[in-house]
Structures are given as C-alpha cells and as structure tokens.
Tab-separated table of C-alpha atoms in Angstrom:
chain	number	residue	atom	x	y	z
A	1	GLU	CA	-0.002	-0.017	-0.054
A	2	LEU	CA	2.381	2.445	0.826
A	3	PHE	CA	4.566	2.283	-2.286
A	4	GLU	CA	1.601	1.959	-4.374
A	5	LYS	CA	0.455	5.233	-2.729
A	6	LYS	CA	4.090	6.638	-3.995
A	7	ASN	CA	3.190	5.361	-7.389
A	8	TYR	CA	6.549	3.219	-6.949
A	9	GLU	CA	6.118	-0.302	-8.373
A	10	LEU	CA	7.129	-3.503	-6.213
A	11	ARG	CA	7.135	-6.871	-6.961
A	12	ILE	CA	8.823	-10.305	-5.724
A	13	ALA	CA	11.937	-10.949	-6.916
A	14	GLY	CA	14.048	-14.147	-7.599
A	15	GLY	CA	14.706	-17.336	-5.340
A	16	ALA	CA	11.169	-16.834	-3.716
A	17	VAL	CA	9.384	-16.436	-7.055
A	18	ARG	CA	11.197	-19.600	-8.234
A	19	ASP	CA	9.835	-21.768	-4.902
A	20	LEU	CA	6.344	-20.202	-5.490
A	21	LEU	CA	6.279	-21.709	-8.614
A	22	SER	CA	7.476	-24.676	-7.640
A	23	GLY	CA	5.212	-25.273	-5.024
A	24	VAL	CA	7.348	-25.035	-2.356
A	25	THR	CA	7.159	-22.309	0.358
A	26	PRO	CA	9.868	-19.537	0.238
A	27	GLN	CA	12.234	-18.981	2.967
A	28	ASP	CA	12.358	-15.372	2.937
A	29	ILE	CA	10.590	-12.892	0.383
A	30	ASP	CA	13.122	-10.606	-1.373
A	31	PHE	CA	11.265	-7.581	-3.079
A	32	ALA	CA	12.694	-5.331	-6.093
A	33	THR	CA	11.282	-1.972	-6.724
A	34	THR	CA	11.539	1.220	-8.908
A	35	ALA	CA	12.225	3.067	-5.633
A	36	THR	CA	15.861	4.536	-4.944
A	37	PRO	CA	17.119	3.539	-1.125
A	38	ALA	CA	16.803	7.193	-0.328
A	39	GLU	CA	13.366	7.026	-1.589
A	40	MET	CA	12.328	3.790	0.342
A	41	LYS	CA	14.087	5.180	3.629
A	42	GLU	CA	11.725	8.673	3.350
A	43	MET	CA	8.776	6.508	2.557
A	44	PHE	CA	8.948	4.094	5.752
A	45	THR	CA	10.258	7.096	7.968
A	46	ALA	CA	7.215	8.847	7.499
A	47	ALA	CA	4.995	5.798	7.791
A	48	GLY	CA	6.855	5.218	11.250
A	49	VAL	CA	8.477	1.789	9.821
A	50	ARG	CA	11.421	0.472	11.703
A	51	LEU	CA	14.296	0.402	9.313
A	52	ILE	CA	17.327	-2.264	10.067
A	53	ASN	CA	20.530	-0.872	8.769
A	54	ASN	CA	22.696	-4.167	7.731
A	55	LYS	CA	24.739	-2.301	5.065
A	56	GLY	CA	23.216	-3.116	2.180
A	57	GLU	CA	22.739	0.046	0.878
A	58	LYS	CA	25.079	0.712	-1.416
A	59	HIS	CA	23.727	-2.321	-3.245
A	60	GLY	CA	20.207	-0.549	-2.988
A	61	THR	CA	19.325	-2.970	-0.407
A	62	ILE	CA	16.437	-1.779	2.295
A	63	THR	CA	15.694	-3.792	5.267
A	64	ALA	CA	12.133	-3.266	6.680
A	65	ARG	CA	10.942	-4.502	9.673
A	66	LEU	CA	7.351	-5.164	9.837
A	67	HIS	CA	5.115	-7.287	12.046
A	68	GLU	CA	8.108	-8.875	13.836
A	69	GLN	CA	9.311	-10.129	10.442
A	70	ASN	CA	12.388	-8.511	8.294
A	71	PHE	CA	11.802	-7.925	4.367
A	72	GLU	CA	14.663	-6.930	2.036
A	73	ILE	CA	13.818	-4.428	-0.656
A	74	THR	CA	16.433	-4.017	-3.682
A	75	THR	CA	16.057	-0.638	-5.770
A	76	LEU	CA	16.344	-2.378	-9.616
A	77	ARG	CA	20.163	-1.767	-10.580
A	78	ILE	CA	22.983	-2.624	-13.170
A	79	ASP	CA	26.236	-3.660	-12.533
A	80	VAL	CA	28.246	-0.912	-13.816
A	81	VAL	CA	31.637	-2.432	-12.970
A	82	THR	CA	32.157	-6.245	-11.987
A	83	ASP	CA	35.710	-7.970	-11.095
A	84	GLY	CA	34.484	-11.711	-10.568
A	85	ARG	CA	33.659	-11.013	-6.734
A	86	HIS	CA	31.757	-8.052	-5.930
A	87	ALA	CA	29.590	-5.417	-8.528
A	88	GLU	CA	29.670	-1.507	-8.462
A	89	VAL	CA	25.800	-0.985	-9.352
A	90	GLU	CA	24.031	2.135	-10.631
A	91	PHE	CA	20.052	2.178	-10.078
A	92	THR	CA	17.363	1.949	-12.813
A	93	THR	CA	13.734	1.480	-13.034
A	94	ASP	CA	14.006	-1.017	-16.003
A	95	TRP	CA	12.925	-4.326	-15.231
A	96	HIS	CA	14.183	-6.150	-17.982
A	97	LYS	CA	17.794	-4.968	-17.586
A	98	ASP	CA	17.353	-6.111	-14.060
A	99	ALA	CA	16.597	-9.264	-14.888
A	100	GLU	CA	19.489	-9.461	-16.755
A	101	ARG	CA	22.172	-9.334	-14.029
A	102	ARG	CA	20.909	-12.439	-12.593
A	103	ASP	CA	22.429	-15.407	-12.537
A	104	LEU	CA	20.654	-18.547	-13.638
A	105	THR	CA	16.909	-17.923	-15.639
A	106	VAL	CA	15.102	-19.600	-12.974
A	107	ASN	CA	16.417	-16.672	-10.632
A	108	SER	CA	15.478	-14.012	-12.686
A	109	MET	CA	11.449	-13.934	-12.238
A	110	PHE	CA	9.480	-11.484	-10.914
A	111	LEU	CA	6.201	-11.848	-9.563
A	112	GLY	CA	3.327	-9.016	-9.494
A	113	LEU	CA	1.412	-8.401	-5.688
A	114	ASP	CA	-1.383	-8.994	-8.316
A	115	GLY	CA	-0.057	-12.528	-9.486
A	116	THR	CA	1.168	-11.352	-12.870
A	117	LEU	CA	4.588	-13.348	-13.565
A	118	TYR	CA	7.258	-11.409	-15.513
A	119	ASP	CA	9.569	-13.414	-16.747
A	120	PHE	CA	11.839	-12.095	-19.408
A	121	PHE	CA	14.088	-15.745	-20.013
A	122	ASN	CA	11.978	-18.162	-19.977
A	123	GLY	CA	12.724	-19.312	-16.364
A	124	TYR	CA	9.197	-20.443	-15.717
A	125	GLU	CA	9.434	-22.567	-18.955
A	126	ASP	CA	12.670	-24.123	-17.639
A	127	LEU	CA	11.414	-24.205	-14.435
A	128	LYS	CA	8.386	-26.916	-15.533
A	129	ASN	CA	11.312	-28.694	-17.660
A	130	LYS	CA	13.881	-28.708	-14.983
A	131	LYS	CA	16.615	-27.235	-16.970
A	132	ILE	CA	19.356	-24.856	-15.438
A	133	ARG	CA	20.585	-22.543	-17.443
A	134	PHE	CA	22.486	-18.904	-17.277
A	135	VAL	CA	20.527	-15.817	-18.173
A	136	GLY	CA	22.020	-14.826	-21.770
A	137	LYS	CA	25.212	-16.004	-22.204
A	138	ALA	CA	27.045	-18.047	-19.231
A	139	ALA	CA	30.622	-16.977	-19.693
A	140	GLU	CA	29.348	-13.217	-19.177
A	141	ARG	CA	26.781	-14.308	-16.271
A	142	ILE	CA	30.288	-15.990	-14.503
A	143	GLN	CA	32.677	-13.509	-15.078
A	144	GLU	CA	30.571	-11.163	-13.235
A	145	ASP	CA	30.573	-13.653	-10.344
A	146	TYR	CA	33.011	-16.888	-10.154
A	147	LEU	CA	30.765	-18.205	-7.662
A	148	ARG	CA	27.911	-18.360	-9.862
A	149	ILE	CA	29.294	-21.548	-11.221
A	150	LEU	CA	28.754	-23.559	-8.126
A	151	ARG	CA	25.601	-21.548	-7.944
A	152	TYR	CA	24.821	-23.295	-11.251
A	153	PHE	CA	25.600	-26.765	-9.446
A	154	ARG	CA	23.982	-26.368	-6.565
A	155	PHE	CA	20.407	-24.985	-8.659
A	156	TYR	CA	21.239	-28.280	-10.463
A	157	GLY	CA	21.002	-31.161	-7.927
A	158	ARG	CA	17.828	-28.782	-6.691
A	159	ILE	CA	15.795	-28.780	-9.805
A	160	ALA	CA	17.574	-30.978	-12.483
A	161	GLU	CA	15.553	-34.472	-12.947
A	162	LYS	CA	18.273	-36.629	-13.906
A	163	PRO	CA	22.336	-36.080	-14.099
A	164	GLY	CA	24.040	-35.282	-17.056
A	165	ASP	CA	21.795	-33.117	-18.507
A	166	HIS	CA	23.496	-29.748	-19.020
A	167	GLU	CA	24.260	-27.841	-22.411
A	168	PRO	CA	27.470	-28.541	-24.007
A	169	ASN	CA	28.000	-24.436	-23.947
A	170	THR	CA	27.564	-24.328	-20.178
A	171	LEU	CA	30.079	-26.436	-19.389
A	172	GLN	CA	32.677	-25.103	-21.452
A	173	ALA	CA	32.317	-21.988	-20.209
A	174	ILE	CA	32.512	-23.129	-16.687
A	175	LYS	CA	35.688	-24.938	-17.564
A	176	GLU	CA	37.537	-22.018	-19.108
A	177	ASN	CA	36.543	-19.752	-15.979
A	178	ALA	CA	37.165	-22.704	-13.274
A	179	LYS	CA	39.916	-20.422	-12.564
A	180	GLY	CA	38.553	-17.484	-11.263
A	181	LEU	CA	36.885	-19.227	-8.502
A	182	ALA	CA	40.476	-18.792	-6.481
A	183	GLY	CA	39.797	-15.609	-6.008
A	184	ILE	CA	36.409	-16.344	-4.235
A	185	SER	CA	36.773	-16.353	-0.086
A	186	GLY	CA	36.927	-19.647	1.237
A	187	GLU	CA	33.706	-19.080	3.735
A	188	ARG	CA	31.536	-18.243	0.307
A	189	ILE	CA	32.484	-21.304	-1.418
A	190	TRP	CA	31.863	-23.568	1.255
A	191	VAL	CA	28.340	-22.387	1.904
A	192	GLU	CA	27.524	-23.493	-2.038
A	193	LEU	CA	29.461	-26.387	-1.778
A	194	LYS	CA	27.474	-27.772	1.703
A	195	LYS	CA	24.258	-27.402	-0.421
A	196	ILE	CA	25.370	-29.178	-3.167
A	197	LEU	CA	26.404	-31.886	-1.095
A	198	LEU	CA	23.228	-31.974	0.648
A	199	GLY	CA	21.605	-31.894	-2.852
A	200	ASN	CA	20.685	-34.492	-5.432
A	201	HIS	CA	22.869	-35.858	-7.790
A	202	VAL	CA	25.445	-34.864	-5.937
A	203	ASN	CA	27.956	-38.032	-7.665
A	204	HIS	CA	27.653	-37.118	-10.709
A	205	LEU	CA	28.349	-33.120	-10.094
A	206	VAL	CA	31.494	-34.008	-7.862
A	207	GLN	CA	32.564	-35.715	-11.075
A	208	VAL	CA	31.726	-33.517	-13.355
A	209	MET	CA	33.500	-30.672	-10.646
A	210	TYR	CA	36.606	-32.709	-11.556
A	211	GLU	CA	36.430	-33.176	-15.250
A	212	LEU	CA	35.882	-29.322	-15.493
A	213	ASP	CA	38.925	-28.678	-13.400
A	214	ILE	CA	37.343	-27.326	-11.209
A	215	ALA	CA	38.321	-28.989	-7.724
A	216	GLN	CA	41.883	-27.588	-7.249
A	217	TYR	CA	40.303	-24.024	-7.088
A	218	ILE	CA	38.096	-24.902	-4.024
A	219	GLY	CA	39.992	-26.576	-2.012
A	220	LEU	CA	39.223	-30.344	-3.127
A	221	PRO	CA	42.341	-33.168	-3.672
A	222	LEU	CA	43.359	-33.181	-7.102
A	223	ASP	CA	43.674	-36.845	-6.962
A	224	GLY	CA	40.224	-37.321	-4.810
A	225	ASN	CA	38.836	-40.649	-4.219
A	226	LEU	CA	36.086	-40.658	-6.797
A	227	GLU	CA	35.121	-44.735	-6.376
A	228	GLU	CA	34.784	-44.462	-2.907
A	229	PHE	CA	32.602	-41.428	-3.327
A	230	ALA	CA	30.392	-42.980	-5.515
A	231	ARG	CA	30.048	-45.454	-2.958
A	232	VAL	CA	29.430	-43.816	0.096
A	233	THR	CA	27.040	-41.093	-1.847
A	234	LYS	CA	24.844	-43.907	-2.582
A	235	ASN	CA	25.268	-45.445	1.347
A	236	ILE	CA	23.796	-42.319	2.278
A	237	GLN	CA	20.969	-41.213	0.459
A	238	ASN	CA	18.307	-41.666	3.100
A	239	LEU	CA	20.249	-40.620	6.110
A	240	SER	CA	20.774	-36.825	6.726
A	241	PRO	CA	24.590	-36.940	6.694
A	242	LYS	CA	26.203	-33.950	7.685
A	243	PRO	CA	27.899	-32.542	4.322
A	244	MET	CA	31.703	-33.277	6.184
A	245	THR	CA	30.468	-36.664	5.970
A	246	VAL	CA	29.659	-36.569	2.286
A	247	LEU	CA	32.814	-34.593	1.285
A	248	THR	CA	35.615	-37.284	3.458
A	249	SER	CA	34.875	-39.722	1.089
A	250	LEU	CA	37.079	-37.856	-1.736
A	251	PHE	CA	39.632	-38.046	1.057
A	252	LYS	CA	42.675	-40.053	0.914
A	253	GLY	CA	44.067	-38.715	4.456
A	254	LYS	CA	44.348	-36.303	7.029
A	255	ASP	CA	46.339	-33.573	4.906
A	256	ASP	CA	43.280	-33.669	2.271
A	257	VAL	CA	41.399	-32.238	5.393
A	258	THR	CA	44.124	-29.728	6.213
A	259	ASN	CA	44.170	-28.525	3.047
A	260	LEU	CA	40.504	-28.341	2.854
A	261	ASP	CA	40.351	-26.091	6.117
A	262	LEU	CA	43.074	-23.805	4.671
A	263	ARG	CA	41.205	-22.908	2.150
A	264	LEU	CA	37.764	-23.089	3.140
A	265	LYS	CA	37.844	-22.530	6.940
A	266	ILE	CA	35.693	-25.039	7.806
A	267	SER	CA	34.797	-25.237	11.301
A	268	LYS	CA	36.692	-26.618	14.585
A	269	GLU	CA	33.338	-29.101	14.606
A	270	GLU	CA	33.363	-30.169	10.712
A	271	LYS	CA	37.626	-30.574	10.985
A	272	ASN	CA	37.231	-32.909	13.353
A	273	LEU	CA	34.745	-34.826	12.135
A	274	GLY	CA	36.719	-35.165	8.960
A	275	LEU	CA	40.119	-36.224	10.955
A	276	PHE	CA	37.584	-38.798	13.173
A	277	LEU	CA	36.269	-40.399	9.779
A	278	VAL	CA	39.400	-40.373	7.463
A	279	LYS	CA	41.201	-42.289	10.880
A	280	HIS	CA	38.733	-44.954	11.598
A	281	ARG	CA	36.411	-45.586	8.668
A	282	GLN	CA	38.574	-48.550	7.800
A	283	GLU	CA	38.942	-50.619	11.264
A	284	LEU	CA	35.876	-49.402	13.067
A	285	THR	CA	33.731	-51.536	11.693
A	286	LYS	CA	30.463	-53.826	12.671
A	287	ALA	CA	31.576	-57.053	14.707
A	288	PRO	CA	30.550	-60.105	13.593
A	289	GLY	CA	27.990	-62.454	15.193
A	290	ALA	CA	25.119	-61.151	17.916
A	291	GLU	CA	26.610	-58.164	19.035
A	292	PRO	CA	27.259	-56.126	15.852
A	293	LEU	CA	27.525	-52.911	17.532
A	294	ARG	CA	30.051	-53.838	20.228
A	295	PRO	CA	32.789	-52.327	18.716
A	296	TYR	CA	31.142	-48.868	18.310
A	297	GLN	CA	29.647	-49.176	21.721
A	298	ASP	CA	33.507	-50.006	23.120
A	299	PHE	CA	34.958	-46.687	21.219
A	300	LEU	CA	32.061	-44.683	22.734
A	301	MET	CA	32.928	-45.750	26.427
A	302	ASP	CA	36.637	-45.839	26.329
A	303	SER	CA	36.393	-41.829	24.280
A	304	ARG	CA	37.543	-39.617	26.455
A	305	GLU	CA	36.234	-36.989	24.181
A	306	ALA	CA	33.172	-34.252	23.611
A	307	ASN	CA	30.774	-35.395	20.515
A	308	THR	CA	31.866	-38.955	20.043
A	309	ASN	CA	28.556	-40.327	19.781
A	310	ALA	CA	27.549	-37.828	17.149
A	311	LYS	CA	30.974	-38.723	15.021
A	312	ILE	CA	29.815	-42.651	15.712
A	313	PHE	CA	26.523	-41.854	13.953
A	314	GLU	CA	28.124	-39.942	10.888
A	315	LEU	CA	30.676	-42.891	10.515
A	316	LEU	CA	27.896	-45.541	10.427
A	317	LYS	CA	25.953	-43.365	8.101
A	318	TYR	CA	29.529	-42.994	6.093
A	319	GLN	CA	29.478	-46.703	6.103
A	320	GLY	CA	25.819	-47.165	4.836
A	321	GLU	CA	24.915	-49.108	8.183
A	322	GLU	CA	21.205	-47.899	8.626
A	323	GLN	CA	19.918	-50.585	11.024
A	324	LEU	CA	22.530	-50.259	13.187
A	325	LEU	CA	22.640	-46.516	12.917
A	326	LYS	CA	18.947	-46.633	14.677
A	327	GLU	CA	20.164	-49.317	17.146
A	328	MET	CA	23.089	-47.295	18.100
A	329	GLN	CA	21.315	-43.919	18.359
A	330	GLU	CA	18.825	-45.251	20.433
A	331	TRP	CA	21.627	-46.814	22.831
A	332	THR	CA	21.792	-45.095	25.936
A	333	VAL	CA	25.454	-45.129	27.506
A	334	PRO	CA	25.246	-47.114	30.787
A	335	SER	CA	27.013	-45.422	33.669
A	336	PHE	CA	29.364	-47.746	35.488
A	337	PRO	CA	27.991	-48.710	39.299
A	338	VAL	CA	31.127	-48.507	41.145
A	339	SER	CA	32.456	-45.576	42.853
A	340	GLY	CA	35.829	-45.115	44.737
A	341	HIS	CA	33.541	-44.763	47.942
A	342	ASP	CA	32.351	-48.239	47.124
A	343	LEU	CA	36.344	-49.598	47.538
A	344	ARG	CA	36.993	-47.706	50.340
A	345	LYS	CA	34.500	-49.351	52.180
A	346	MET	CA	35.860	-52.694	51.156
A	347	GLY	CA	39.287	-51.449	52.437
A	348	VAL	CA	40.955	-50.500	49.771
A	349	SER	CA	42.812	-47.595	51.082
A	350	SER	CA	45.718	-45.880	48.594
A	351	GLY	CA	44.339	-43.916	45.510
A	352	LYS	CA	47.002	-45.520	43.257
A	353	GLU	CA	45.407	-49.040	44.167
A	354	ILE	CA	41.642	-47.430	44.048
A	355	GLY	CA	42.810	-46.611	40.621
A	356	THR	CA	44.111	-50.043	39.182
A	357	ALA	CA	41.220	-51.714	40.759
A	358	LEU	CA	38.421	-49.258	38.943
A	359	GLN	CA	40.185	-50.093	36.092
A	360	GLN	CA	40.349	-53.262	36.306
A	361	LEU	CA	36.454	-53.609	37.134
A	362	ARG	CA	35.980	-51.271	34.037
A	363	ASP	CA	37.671	-53.866	31.619
A	364	GLU	CA	35.401	-57.098	33.332
A	365	TRP	CA	32.695	-54.589	32.487
A	366	LYS	CA	32.968	-53.942	29.508
A	367	LYS	CA	33.653	-57.739	28.562
A	368	SER	CA	30.246	-58.579	30.133
A	369	GLY	CA	28.857	-56.108	27.340
A	370	TYR	CA	28.295	-53.512	30.418
A	371	HIS	CA	25.927	-55.988	32.301
A	372	MET	CA	27.541	-56.610	35.430
A	373	ASP	CA	25.792	-55.007	38.424
A	374	LYS	CA	27.837	-53.270	41.292
A	375	GLU	CA	27.635	-56.166	43.465
A	376	GLU	CA	28.631	-59.158	40.464
A	377	LEU	CA	31.699	-56.619	40.128
A	378	LEU	CA	32.594	-56.298	44.028
A	379	SER	CA	32.483	-60.002	44.499
A	380	CYS	CA	35.148	-60.097	40.933
A	381	LEU	CA	36.997	-57.623	43.187
A	382	LYS	CA	38.022	-59.814	45.358
A	383	LYS	CA	38.710	-62.676	43.370
A	384	LEU	CA	40.926	-60.011	41.339
C-alpha cells in the first residue's frame, strides 16, 4: 500500500518466485522496486516503519521490519563494473535490465503482487522442464561473479530431474572460467559446496567438477577418491548426513582435511569430524556375530572426547549401516556402577590401588557387555 500510494512499483523477486512456482514455501521473500533507497527510507520513516541497518544500502537494499518480520527490498539496478567478486551498481527503473544481471533463468523472474509473472528469459519454461541455464551468455554471467559456477551446480542438484542434462556450451564456459574461483573467499565457497553435497545428483556433480578442473580451486584434493565417493553417496542417500561426512569420502588421508580447512576455513567441529572419519572409517566396523554394535559401543565408552557419539553416528552413515545407526541412536550409555567410595568401604585405601582396581573392574564390566551390576563387580574384585 505504501509503494502504491507513491506510485513505486514493487514485485517479489528471484528465489521466492522460483519457490512459489515450484509449490515450495519460500524461506525468505525478497522484493524489487523502482524506488531508490533514499525514496524508500523517506517513505518508511514517514509511515513509522522501523528500518534495520545491515549495510546493504550502497547495493540498493533497504531492510524494513514489519509484523516481527524483516523484508529486504532492493532497487532495480545495473552492474556497472564487476571484478568477478563484487559489482558496482547504478539504479534503474528497467525491470528487464535488472533481470539480465541475475545468474540463472529460474532465478530471474518477478512476481507482481496482483499475481502477474514477469519472465524475460523463459525461466518458467526452464523450471517446468527442470532445466538450469544462465541468463544470456554463460561466460559473461560467470565472469561477473565466479561463485555462480557453484550456484549452477547447487541449483542443478535442486531442480534438474536427472544427471547429465547440461548444455555443452554451459560446461565449456564453466571450464574456461574455473580458475576464477581461486579468487573467491573460502567462506562463500563452503556455503555453496555444503548445499551441493546435500542436494540430488551429488555424485554426478562432483565428478563433473573434477572433469572441468574446478576441484583444485575450491580446496578439494587433485586426486580425489571418486570411486569411494560414488560408493558412499549411495550409502547415505536417505540418512541425512552432514556435508563433511559426504565430502570426506573423497579424501585419502588427514592432509586432505587440513588442506580443505586452509582453503575454506571450515568450522572446528567439521574439521574434527573429517579427521575422525579418515582415521576410523576402515577399522572401526561392525563385529561379526550377535553383537555387531559392540566395537562402536566400546569405542564410545573408552573415548575421552566430547561429541564422540555424534561422530559415530556419522561414521555409521558413511558405512551405510542404516539399521545399526537406528540401534546406536537408541542406545544409552550405561553408567559404571562402582565408585572409589565403594572400594574404600571394602578396605582398599591408597588412591593408586583404587585407580588400578577401578580400571580392572571397568575392563570386566566391558567384557560383560556393560551388564554386570555393582554386586557382581565387587565380588569379582575379591577374586582379582
């Protein structure tokens, strides 16, 4: 209503339009408008609408807070200068020009608040046909911001129906410009890469990244283990793994984790998970016979580190052990029934002896599959 009163045009833009047309509820809704940031500020202030300052203004974005919700509204713009990382922009009132500088056709549509779809580049057709294409010439779009290479793969994994449905000239443009990713910050790359790892067709997409020489510029090992990656991505299809669990299958050793961290600045938790999986994926496996979970349970009981159970869950996903994962998630760590106090009551007095005795009893308790109770353990102590 505010925009209408002032005769500024206002439309929903980009990802939210794509989601609405796909029948998905958008997570956040961005708006585009013909009003400049200065005009919006004046209008909102006069109407008593709170503005949130998050430094978007020089790119033309104003954030208004209404009904406990933030709304980002961006003035239509044209990129004047781009260096592959960020752009200098000038404002425009031309919707076509603004659509032209967006990355993919499916992200370049606008939706009027009266339900009119403004679609300059056949984005709706592409969405219906599940095609991912750059707006205009792929190479030009990529050179404006090299991160768009990874955005291409991310949306491919989200929208495309089957692997391998790429336009050859798009892949060619990506290959010729892959090196530009070397100049993009690790944090921005990691955000995109994580989404690719959790999307569809991940095995196919990572193989393509290697074929197009992208891997080396985004922190992945030159000789990534693609066979293991193919096997593990099949294992974890329905198990909701963490991105790092999927990625670690490319790695041959801990140096690969360290190099990834140097390039992408992953979190400490992600790094530790990667190191854990690389170290234990081969030898920490299920036991033959009636107690397949025992090795994992013993490992957890012996571990002195925090979060070990979460890491073991990820290891079971990596190994494709769906049933064991369920059982392990339901298993509660039993608490050791004997304390130093019990031993003192039995006449063991020196701290050193208590320590040794407790360790021996823990070993017995473990052998029993954590079933022995206090009485049994203390009578065991008499024998020992």
